[in-house]
Coordinates of C-alpha atoms in Angstrom, one line a residue:
M24 CA -6.3 21.6 38.4
E25 CA -6.3 23.9 35.3
T26 CA -8.3 27.1 35.6
F27 CA -10.2 28.8 32.8
D28 CA -12.7 31.6 32.4
F29 CA -15.1 29.6 30.2
I30 CA -15.5 25.8 29.7
V31 CA -17.6 24.5 26.8
L32 CA -18.8 20.9 27.1
G33 CA -19.3 19.8 23.5
G34 CA -17.4 21.3 20.5
G35 CA -20.3 21.2 18.0
T36 CA -22.5 23.7 16.3
A37 CA -23.5 25.5 19.5
G38 CA -20.3 25.2 21.4
V39 CA -17.7 26.4 18.9
P40 CA -19.3 29.8 18.1
A41 CA -19.8 30.4 21.9
A42 CA -16.2 29.5 22.6
L43 CA -14.8 31.7 19.8
Q44 CA -17.1 34.6 20.9
V45 CA -15.8 34.5 24.5
A46 CA -12.2 34.0 23.4
S47 CA -12.4 37.1 21.2
I48 CA -12.4 39.3 24.4
G49 CA -9.2 37.7 25.7
C50 CA -10.8 35.1 28.0
K51 CA -9.1 31.8 28.6
V52 CA -11.4 29.2 27.1
A53 CA -11.5 25.3 26.9
I54 CA -13.6 23.0 24.8
V55 CA -14.2 19.4 26.0
E56 CA -15.1 17.2 23.0
P57 CA -15.0 13.4 22.9
L58 CA -14.7 13.1 19.1
A59 CA -13.5 16.1 17.0
V60 CA -14.3 19.8 17.2
G61 CA -17.0 20.6 14.6
G62 CA -19.7 18.2 15.8
D63 CA -22.5 16.5 13.8
A64 CA -23.0 19.3 11.4
V65 CA -19.5 19.0 10.1
F66 CA -18.9 15.3 10.2
F67 CA -22.3 13.6 9.9
S68 CA -25.1 15.9 8.8
D69 CA -25.1 19.3 7.2
I70 CA -21.8 19.4 5.4
P71 CA -21.4 15.8 4.2
S72 CA -25.1 15.7 3.3
R73 CA -25.0 18.9 1.2
A74 CA -21.8 17.7 -0.5
L75 CA -23.4 14.4 -1.6
S76 CA -26.7 16.1 -2.5
R77 CA -24.8 18.5 -4.7
V78 CA -23.4 15.5 -6.6
S79 CA -26.9 13.8 -6.9
D80 CA -28.4 17.1 -8.2
F81 CA -25.8 17.3 -10.9
F82 CA -26.1 13.7 -11.8
Y83 CA -29.9 13.8 -12.0
Q84 CA -30.1 17.1 -13.9
A85 CA -27.5 16.0 -16.4
K86 CA -29.7 13.0 -17.3
L87 CA -32.7 15.3 -17.9
N88 CA -30.9 17.9 -20.1
S89 CA -31.1 16.4 -23.5
E90 CA -33.8 18.9 -24.5
I91 CA -31.3 21.8 -24.1
G92 CA -28.7 20.1 -26.3
L93 CA -26.6 18.2 -23.7
N94 CA -25.7 14.7 -24.8
T95 CA -25.5 12.5 -21.7
A96 CA -25.8 9.1 -23.3
T97 CA -22.5 8.0 -21.8
L98 CA -23.0 9.6 -18.4
S99 CA -21.9 7.4 -15.4
L100 CA -21.2 7.8 -11.7
N101 CA -17.9 6.9 -10.0
F102 CA -19.1 6.7 -6.4
P103 CA -15.7 6.2 -4.8
I104 CA -14.6 9.5 -6.3
T105 CA -17.9 11.1 -5.1
Q106 CA -17.1 9.9 -1.5
R107 CA -13.6 11.2 -1.9
Y108 CA -15.0 14.7 -2.8
K109 CA -17.3 14.5 0.2
N110 CA -14.5 13.5 2.6
L111 CA -12.3 16.4 1.3
T112 CA -15.2 18.8 1.9
V113 CA -15.6 17.6 5.4
K114 CA -11.9 17.6 6.0
N115 CA -11.6 21.2 4.9
A116 CA -14.5 22.4 7.0
A117 CA -13.1 20.6 10.1
A118 CA -9.6 22.1 9.5
S119 CA -11.1 25.6 9.2
I120 CA -12.8 25.2 12.6
S121 CA -9.7 23.8 14.2
N122 CA -7.6 26.6 12.8
D123 CA -10.1 29.2 14.2
C124 CA -9.9 27.6 17.6
Q125 CA -6.1 27.5 17.5
K126 CA -5.9 31.1 16.5
A127 CA -8.2 32.0 19.4
N128 CA -5.9 30.1 21.8
I129 CA -8.7 27.8 22.8
T130 CA -7.6 24.6 24.6
I131 CA -9.1 21.4 23.4
F132 CA -9.6 18.4 25.8
K133 CA -10.5 15.2 24.0
G134 CA -12.9 13.1 26.2
Y135 CA -16.2 13.1 28.0
G136 CA -16.7 15.8 30.6
S137 CA -18.7 15.4 33.9
F138 CA -19.4 17.8 36.7
V139 CA -17.6 17.4 40.1
D140 CA -19.3 20.5 41.4
P141 CA -20.8 23.7 39.7
T142 CA -17.4 25.0 38.8
T143 CA -15.3 21.9 38.2
I144 CA -15.2 19.5 35.3
K145 CA -13.5 16.1 35.2
V146 CA -12.2 14.9 31.8
G147 CA -10.3 11.6 32.1
E148 CA -7.4 12.4 34.5
H149 CA -7.8 16.2 34.1
L150 CA -9.7 18.5 36.5
L151 CA -10.8 21.8 35.0
S152 CA -12.4 24.7 36.7
A153 CA -14.1 27.8 35.3
K154 CA -16.2 30.8 36.3
K155 CA -18.8 30.0 33.6
I156 CA -19.7 26.7 31.9
L157 CA -21.7 26.0 28.8
I158 CA -23.3 22.6 28.2
S159 CA -23.7 22.0 24.4
I160 CA -23.3 18.2 24.1
G161 CA -26.0 17.8 21.3
S162 CA -28.2 14.8 20.9
E163 CA -28.2 11.2 19.7
I164 CA -30.3 9.1 17.3
F165 CA -33.8 8.3 18.6
L166 CA -34.7 4.6 18.5
P167 CA -38.5 4.1 18.0
E168 CA -40.4 1.1 19.4
I169 CA -40.0 -1.3 16.5
Q170 CA -39.7 -5.0 17.1
N171 CA -36.1 -6.3 16.5
I172 CA -34.7 -2.7 15.9
T173 CA -31.8 -3.2 18.3
T174 CA -30.8 -6.6 16.8
T175 CA -31.2 -5.8 13.1
S176 CA -28.6 -3.7 11.3
F177 CA -29.8 -0.4 10.1
L178 CA -28.3 2.9 9.0
T179 CA -28.8 6.3 10.6
A180 CA -28.3 9.8 9.2
D181 CA -25.0 9.8 11.0
D182 CA -23.5 6.9 9.1
V183 CA -25.4 6.8 5.8
M184 CA -22.9 9.4 4.4
N185 CA -20.1 6.9 4.6
L186 CA -21.4 4.0 2.5
P187 CA -18.7 2.4 0.4
K188 CA -21.1 1.8 -2.4
L189 CA -24.7 2.7 -3.3
P190 CA -27.4 0.1 -2.4
K191 CA -29.8 -1.2 -5.0
S192 CA -32.7 -0.4 -2.6
I193 CA -33.4 1.4 0.6
F194 CA -36.3 1.7 3.0
I195 CA -36.4 4.9 5.0
I196 CA -38.4 5.0 8.2
G197 CA -39.4 8.6 8.9
G198 CA -40.8 11.2 6.5
G199 CA -39.6 14.3 8.2
S200 CA -37.0 16.7 7.0
C201 CA -34.0 14.3 7.3
G202 CA -35.9 11.4 5.8
C203 CA -37.1 13.4 2.8
E204 CA -33.6 14.7 2.1
M205 CA -32.2 11.2 2.2
A206 CA -35.0 9.9 0.0
E207 CA -34.3 12.5 -2.7
Y208 CA -30.5 11.9 -2.6
F209 CA -30.7 8.2 -3.0
A210 CA -33.5 8.4 -5.7
K211 CA -31.4 10.8 -7.8
M212 CA -28.5 8.4 -7.5
G213 CA -30.5 5.7 -9.0
V214 CA -31.5 3.7 -5.9
K215 CA -34.9 2.3 -5.5
V216 CA -36.4 4.2 -2.5
T217 CA -39.4 3.6 -0.2
I218 CA -40.2 6.1 2.5
A219 CA -42.6 5.5 5.3
E220 CA -44.2 8.1 7.6
L221 CA -46.6 7.6 10.5
A222 CA -48.4 10.9 9.9
S223 CA -50.9 11.4 7.1
R224 CA -48.3 13.3 5.0
L225 CA -44.6 13.8 4.5
L226 CA -43.1 16.7 6.3
P227 CA -45.8 16.7 9.0
K228 CA -44.5 19.8 10.7
E229 CA -45.2 21.8 7.5
D230 CA -48.7 22.5 6.2
E231 CA -50.7 20.2 4.0
T232 CA -50.0 22.1 0.8
T233 CA -46.3 21.6 1.3
G234 CA -46.6 17.9 2.3
T235 CA -48.7 17.2 -0.7
F236 CA -46.3 19.0 -3.1
V237 CA -43.3 17.0 -1.8
K238 CA -45.3 13.7 -2.0
N239 CA -46.2 14.4 -5.7
Y240 CA -42.7 15.4 -6.5
F241 CA -41.3 12.2 -5.0
I242 CA -43.8 10.0 -6.8
K243 CA -44.1 11.7 -10.2
K244 CA -40.5 13.0 -10.7
L245 CA -38.3 10.6 -8.7
G246 CA -40.3 7.4 -8.7
I247 CA -40.1 7.1 -4.9
N248 CA -42.6 4.7 -3.2
V249 CA -44.3 6.9 -0.6
L250 CA -46.1 5.3 2.3
T251 CA -47.9 7.8 4.6
G252 CA -50.2 6.9 7.5
T253 CA -47.8 3.9 7.9
R254 CA -46.7 2.3 11.1
V255 CA -43.5 0.1 10.9
E256 CA -44.1 -2.8 13.3
A257 CA -41.0 -4.9 13.0
V258 CA -37.7 -5.3 11.1
D259 CA -35.6 -8.4 10.4
K260 CA -32.7 -9.5 8.4
D261 CA -31.7 -12.8 6.8
K262 CA -28.9 -13.8 4.4
I263 CA -30.7 -12.4 1.4
S264 CA -31.9 -8.9 2.5
S265 CA -33.6 -6.9 5.2
K266 CA -37.3 -7.3 5.8
I267 CA -39.8 -4.6 7.0
M268 CA -43.2 -5.4 8.4
F269 CA -45.7 -2.4 8.5
I270 CA -49.3 -1.5 8.6
A271 CA -50.7 0.8 5.9
Q272 CA -54.4 1.7 5.5
G273 CA -55.2 -1.0 8.0
T274 CA -53.4 -3.7 6.1
E275 CA -50.3 -5.5 7.3
Q276 CA -47.6 -5.7 4.6
I277 CA -44.0 -7.0 4.2
V278 CA -41.3 -5.7 1.9
R279 CA -37.7 -6.6 1.4
T280 CA -34.9 -4.1 0.9
E281 CA -31.1 -4.1 0.8
L282 CA -30.7 -1.4 3.5
I283 CA -32.9 0.2 6.2
L284 CA -32.4 3.9 7.1
L285 CA -33.8 5.2 10.4
A286 CA -34.8 8.9 10.2
T287 CA -37.1 9.2 13.2
G288 CA -35.5 12.1 14.9
R289 CA -33.1 12.6 17.8
S290 CA -33.2 12.5 21.6
V291 CA -31.3 13.9 24.5
N292 CA -28.8 11.8 26.5
L293 CA -27.5 13.6 29.6
S294 CA -26.2 10.5 31.4
G295 CA -22.6 10.8 32.6
L296 CA -22.8 14.6 33.0
N297 CA -23.5 14.4 36.8
L298 CA -25.9 17.4 36.5
D299 CA -27.2 16.8 40.0
D300 CA -23.7 17.6 41.4
A301 CA -23.8 20.9 39.5
G302 CA -27.3 21.9 40.7
V303 CA -28.6 21.9 37.2
R304 CA -32.3 21.0 36.7
F305 CA -33.1 18.6 33.9
S306 CA -35.6 16.0 32.7
D307 CA -35.8 13.3 30.0
S308 CA -36.6 16.1 27.6
G309 CA -33.4 18.0 28.3
I310 CA -31.9 20.7 30.4
A311 CA -34.3 23.4 31.7
V312 CA -33.1 26.9 30.7
L313 CA -34.4 30.5 30.9
P314 CA -34.8 32.6 27.8
T315 CA -31.2 33.8 28.5
L316 CA -30.0 30.1 28.1
Q317 CA -29.1 30.2 31.8
T318 CA -29.8 26.9 33.7
S319 CA -31.0 26.6 37.3
H320 CA -27.4 27.4 38.3
K321 CA -26.6 31.0 37.5
N322 CA -23.1 30.3 36.2
I323 CA -24.0 27.4 34.0
F324 CA -25.6 27.8 30.6
A325 CA -26.9 25.3 28.0
A326 CA -27.5 25.5 24.2
G327 CA -28.4 23.3 21.3
D328 CA -30.2 20.0 21.2
C329 CA -29.5 19.2 24.9
I330 CA -31.9 21.8 26.2
D331 CA -35.6 21.3 26.9
S332 CA -37.0 23.2 24.0
E333 CA -40.6 22.5 24.9
R334 CA -40.5 25.0 27.7
D335 CA -42.6 28.1 26.8
S336 CA -40.0 30.4 28.4
L337 CA -37.8 29.6 25.4
S338 CA -40.5 30.3 22.8
P339 CA -41.5 34.0 22.5
Q340 CA -45.0 34.8 21.3
N341 CA -45.6 36.4 18.0
P342 CA -47.0 39.8 19.2
V343 CA -49.7 39.8 16.5
S344 CA -50.9 36.1 16.4
G345 CA -50.2 35.2 20.1
F346 CA -48.7 32.0 18.6
I347 CA -45.9 30.4 20.7
A348 CA -43.0 30.0 18.4
H349 CA -41.6 26.6 19.3
H350 CA -38.8 25.7 16.9
D351 CA -37.2 22.5 15.7
S352 CA -33.6 21.5 16.1
S353 CA -31.3 23.0 13.5
S354 CA -27.8 24.1 13.2
Q355 CA -29.0 27.7 12.7
K356 CA -30.8 27.5 16.0
A357 CA -27.8 25.9 17.8
I358 CA -25.5 28.7 16.6
L359 CA -27.9 31.4 17.8
Q360 CA -28.3 29.7 21.2
G361 CA -24.5 29.4 21.6
Q362 CA -24.0 33.1 20.8
I363 CA -26.8 34.1 23.2
A364 CA -25.4 31.9 26.0
A365 CA -21.9 33.4 25.5
A366 CA -23.3 36.9 25.4
N367 CA -25.0 36.5 28.8
A368 CA -22.2 34.6 30.4
F369 CA -19.7 37.3 29.2
P370 CA -21.6 40.5 28.3
K371 CA -18.4 42.2 26.9
S372 CA -18.4 39.6 24.1
C373 CA -21.6 41.1 22.6
K374 CA -22.6 44.8 22.2
A375 CA -26.3 44.1 22.8
A376 CA -25.5 42.2 26.1
R377 CA -23.6 45.2 27.5
R378 CA -27.0 47.0 27.8
K379 CA -29.2 44.2 28.9
K380 CA -29.6 40.4 29.0
V381 CA -29.9 38.9 25.5
T382 CA -32.9 36.5 25.1
A383 CA -33.7 33.9 22.5
N384 CA -36.1 35.1 19.8
Y385 CA -36.9 32.5 17.2
L386 CA -39.7 34.4 15.3
G387 CA -37.5 35.0 12.3
L388 CA -35.7 31.6 12.4
S389 CA -36.4 29.5 9.3
R390 CA -37.0 25.8 9.1
I391 CA -35.2 24.4 6.0
T392 CA -35.7 21.1 4.2
R393 CA -33.0 20.9 1.5
L394 CA -34.7 19.4 -1.4
S395 CA -34.7 20.5 -5.0
P396 CA -36.9 22.6 -4.7
T397 CA -35.9 23.7 -1.2
V398 CA -38.7 24.0 1.4
A399 CA -38.2 27.1 3.7
T400 CA -40.7 28.0 6.4
I401 CA -40.9 30.8 9.0
G402 CA -43.4 31.8 11.6
I403 CA -46.9 30.2 11.8
T404 CA -48.1 27.7 9.2
E405 CA -51.6 27.7 7.8
D406 CA -52.4 24.4 9.6
E407 CA -51.1 25.8 12.9
A408 CA -53.3 28.8 12.5
T409 CA -56.4 26.6 11.9
R410 CA -55.6 24.4 14.8
I411 CA -55.5 27.3 17.3
G412 CA -58.5 29.1 15.7
L413 CA -56.5 32.1 14.5
D414 CA -58.3 34.3 11.9
I415 CA -55.8 34.8 9.1
K416 CA -55.5 35.7 5.4
K417 CA -53.2 33.8 3.1
S418 CA -51.8 34.5 -0.3
L419 CA -50.4 31.7 -2.4
V420 CA -48.6 32.3 -5.7
S421 CA -47.1 29.8 -8.1
L422 CA -43.5 30.0 -9.3
S423 CA -45.1 30.2 -12.8
Q424 CA -46.0 33.9 -12.0
S425 CA -42.4 34.9 -11.6
S426 CA -40.3 36.4 -14.4
H427 CA -37.6 33.8 -13.5
N428 CA -39.8 30.9 -14.4
A429 CA -39.6 31.8 -18.1
I430 CA -36.0 30.4 -17.8
S431 CA -36.3 27.8 -15.1
Q432 CA -39.8 26.4 -15.5
D433 CA -39.7 25.0 -12.0
D434 CA -42.6 23.8 -9.9
G435 CA -43.2 25.4 -6.5
F436 CA -44.9 28.2 -4.7
L437 CA -44.7 31.1 -2.2
K438 CA -47.3 31.4 0.5
L439 CA -47.7 34.4 2.9
I440 CA -49.8 34.3 6.1
S441 CA -51.0 37.5 7.6
D442 CA -53.5 38.7 10.3
R443 CA -57.1 39.1 9.2
S444 CA -56.5 42.8 8.3
G445 CA -53.7 41.8 5.9
N446 CA -51.3 44.3 7.6
K447 CA -49.0 42.1 9.7
L448 CA -46.9 39.1 8.5
L449 CA -47.4 36.0 10.6
G450 CA -45.6 33.3 8.6
A451 CA -44.4 32.2 5.2
C452 CA -43.5 29.1 3.2
I453 CA -41.4 29.0 0.1
V454 CA -41.0 25.9 -2.1
A455 CA -38.4 26.9 -4.7
Q456 CA -34.8 26.6 -5.8
G457 CA -32.9 29.0 -3.6
A458 CA -35.7 29.3 -1.0
E459 CA -33.2 29.2 1.8
S460 CA -31.8 32.6 0.6
L461 CA -35.1 34.1 -0.4
V462 CA -36.7 33.4 3.0
A463 CA -34.1 35.8 4.7
V464 CA -36.1 38.8 3.4
L465 CA -39.3 37.5 5.0
S466 CA -37.4 36.5 8.1
L467 CA -36.3 40.1 8.5
A468 CA -39.8 41.3 8.0
L469 CA -41.3 39.0 10.5
Q470 CA -38.7 39.5 13.2
N471 CA -38.9 43.3 12.9
E472 CA -42.7 43.4 12.5
L473 CA -42.5 45.2 9.1
P474 CA -45.9 45.9 7.6
I475 CA -47.2 43.9 4.6
S476 CA -47.1 47.2 2.6
A477 CA -43.3 47.2 2.9
L478 CA -43.2 43.8 1.3
A479 CA -45.7 44.9 -1.4
S480 CA -43.4 47.7 -2.4
L481 CA -40.2 45.6 -2.3
Q482 CA -37.9 46.3 -5.3
T483 CA -36.6 43.0 -6.7
P484 CA -34.3 42.1 -9.6
F485 CA -35.7 40.9 -12.9
L486 CA -35.6 37.1 -13.6
A487 CA -35.5 36.3 -9.9
Y488 CA -38.0 34.4 -7.7
S489 CA -37.8 37.3 -5.2
D490 CA -40.4 39.1 -7.4
L491 CA -43.0 36.7 -6.0
I492 CA -42.8 38.5 -2.6
P493 CA -44.4 41.8 -3.7
I494 CA -46.9 39.8 -5.9
A495 CA -48.0 37.7 -2.9
A496 CA -48.0 40.7 -0.5
Q497 CA -50.2 42.8 -2.8
R498 CA -52.9 40.1 -2.7
L499 CA -53.3 40.2 1.1

């Protein structure tokens, strides 16, 4: 049996930062990973998706730039080279993570780990023991109840990045963040796209203003066929193409498409971990954890998609609104949880944990949908405030009111949500190029309860969308 100070089950977005943090104080650390260290974010989602979207943005914008003097009449796309670029980007990211683990003297065991008891992990023929263990095995694609879905070939967000060639048409089931990002990517690459969402709007976790904006952008700018309030009943495939049967506005319809992409979310799969033998409490929703990311066994922690994030103990209240800040799965959240778990398992690895237990606080955590323009949201949305009967004020300013728009002429907006007095920030949404960077200012303000007056007096650079923050704040 090999003995370690810390064993991490799952070398993905939550597991690797935790392992590196603990290894930094000289602890002996092992990562158990069945595929390759880096996880979904490196190999299947964030990094390959952004690499390909970067190409699609360039390709799309180049075709539109004749009015500024760029001649793109002979513009063409060499997709094999595009895939080579994406693969190199992924390879470099994976190599960087692998080198970091090697420098930190972290031992990697390739395989699936399962508990023998609360301190022992079995990986193939190896038996490993540790004082503290972190479970960060991630999640898997969720299969909705659609007739023939298990017998009809379809793509998921995990494998759509590796297509050898672009399809002529694609039908995307699911209009959330992942589905919308994929819809934009394929449309910009010249593919005929249809996207279907069960809810009444795209991006149903965002407010109505945002969902309506994205729908109009898809239809008017990209020519995407948007089907909201649509239930996909069945799928099928013959020698010619795939077939989708759905109900929209009470009418049953059938369309044909070359490929089907399933973007209906992810689910937890804890089978094979033998959590009962470890004394870890769990359900179909995931592993139960405290705000410290500690499980029901004091020496075992969990982070990332495998935890039961619906538990209110994980979701602190906004002190002003009383709103419970449940948060969606994201790489940003997984990294934070891995760091928190490591800090509480080994307090010397984190300055804050040396004084007291570190707890998860998601109030300033942003929710990002990487479109062009990007959608970035923090805190409470207008729709959520209405649903819980919260008395709020809102300020919405168009990008046209920014000095930067004289150059960019983009569509989009910035919305701030405050308490009724207009003194405390409760939430914000930005739809703009670079929103993922701009939202950091508002995230800092929300998490540290800065007054609206501080945002109203914010000094911003000229010709930058950040000048919308003080404009919106002054109107509250």
